[in-house]
């Protein structure tokens, strides 16, 4: 009985997409450099040199892995930088101990001002009447415009607290600001007893990624340890030119990472 099934149109779409991705990668200068390095040093299990096809296939898989890691690291770095700028209100390259302490002092002072001014004493002042009137206006606006992003945070809070009246809202704000002030003071004391680290911070993420890169290179190319280490450090700078790793540094990084893995395995076996 003949099989008259026609190939799915999605198979054609997937194949076209794969070919487009291959062409994009083949045109990438970083891929070309990696392919050249692998063609020069790659060996088959029988120690014979890689063919051009084998080198391209190996380079394509390695390129996609390391380039994906590069993009992910850059994304995390950009997000961290944006977070620091949002918190500290300026461009910050590194979160120092002094910067943390200054910001915590600001937080404690702001919480203190809020706690001291939003108290039961407000009920006897015109300021209290003004704030109360504004609170109910905001409360009603949030109810009347449930989909308006302008009131999203207000609506979220009011729903979580079951739409409190102004006296209860005032008490909540006073208690919360007092708690934040206490936490800030405690955090400041902790930081005051912390010694600021000297020198550059350890590059733990970089070292872990380089170790994984070396493992992939070593497994794919069937070369000696010295040669795989050289290839790993030389190709690393193709994708991370701002974080070059010399062969001497590579020896130390790989040794540290192996020790960490052994210690972690030993700890798990004891558990």
mmCIF file of N, CA, C and O in Angstrom, residues 5 95 209 237 251 268:
data_model
loop_
_atom_site.group_PDB
_atom_site.id
_atom_site.type_symbol
_atom_site.label_atom_id
_atom_site.label_comp_id
_atom_site.label_asym_id
_atom_site.label_seq_id
_atom_site.Cartn_x
_atom_site.Cartn_y
_atom_site.Cartn_z
ATOM 1 N N UNK A 5 0.895 10.347 1.774
ATOM 2 C CA UNK A 5 0.890 11.520 2.657
ATOM 3 C C UNK A 5 1.837 12.586 2.111
ATOM 4 O O UNK A 5 2.965 12.293 1.703
ATOM 5 N N UNK A 95 28.267 48.714 42.644
ATOM 6 C CA UNK A 95 27.551 49.036 43.879
ATOM 7 C C UNK A 95 28.521 48.934 45.061
ATOM 8 O O UNK A 95 28.789 47.861 45.567
ATOM 9 N N UNK A 209 31.602 30.500 33.167
ATOM 10 C CA UNK A 209 31.286 30.400 31.745
ATOM 11 C C UNK A 209 32.509 29.961 30.945
ATOM 12 O O UNK A 209 32.396 29.136 30.024
ATOM 13 N N UNK A 237 38.163 35.544 23.414
ATOM 14 C CA UNK A 237 38.257 36.974 23.151
ATOM 15 C C UNK A 237 37.539 37.385 21.869
ATOM 16 O O UNK A 237 37.287 38.577 21.642
ATOM 17 N N UNK A 251 44.737 28.828 33.079
ATOM 18 C CA UNK A 251 45.184 27.727 33.946
ATOM 19 C C UNK A 251 44.612 27.899 35.345
ATOM 20 O O UNK A 251 44.082 26.954 35.945
ATOM 21 N N UNK A 268 28.007 17.179 48.736
ATOM 22 C CA UNK A 268 26.746 16.467 48.466
ATOM 23 C C UNK A 268 26.819 15.021 48.909
ATOM 24 O O UNK A 268 25.838 14.463 49.420
#
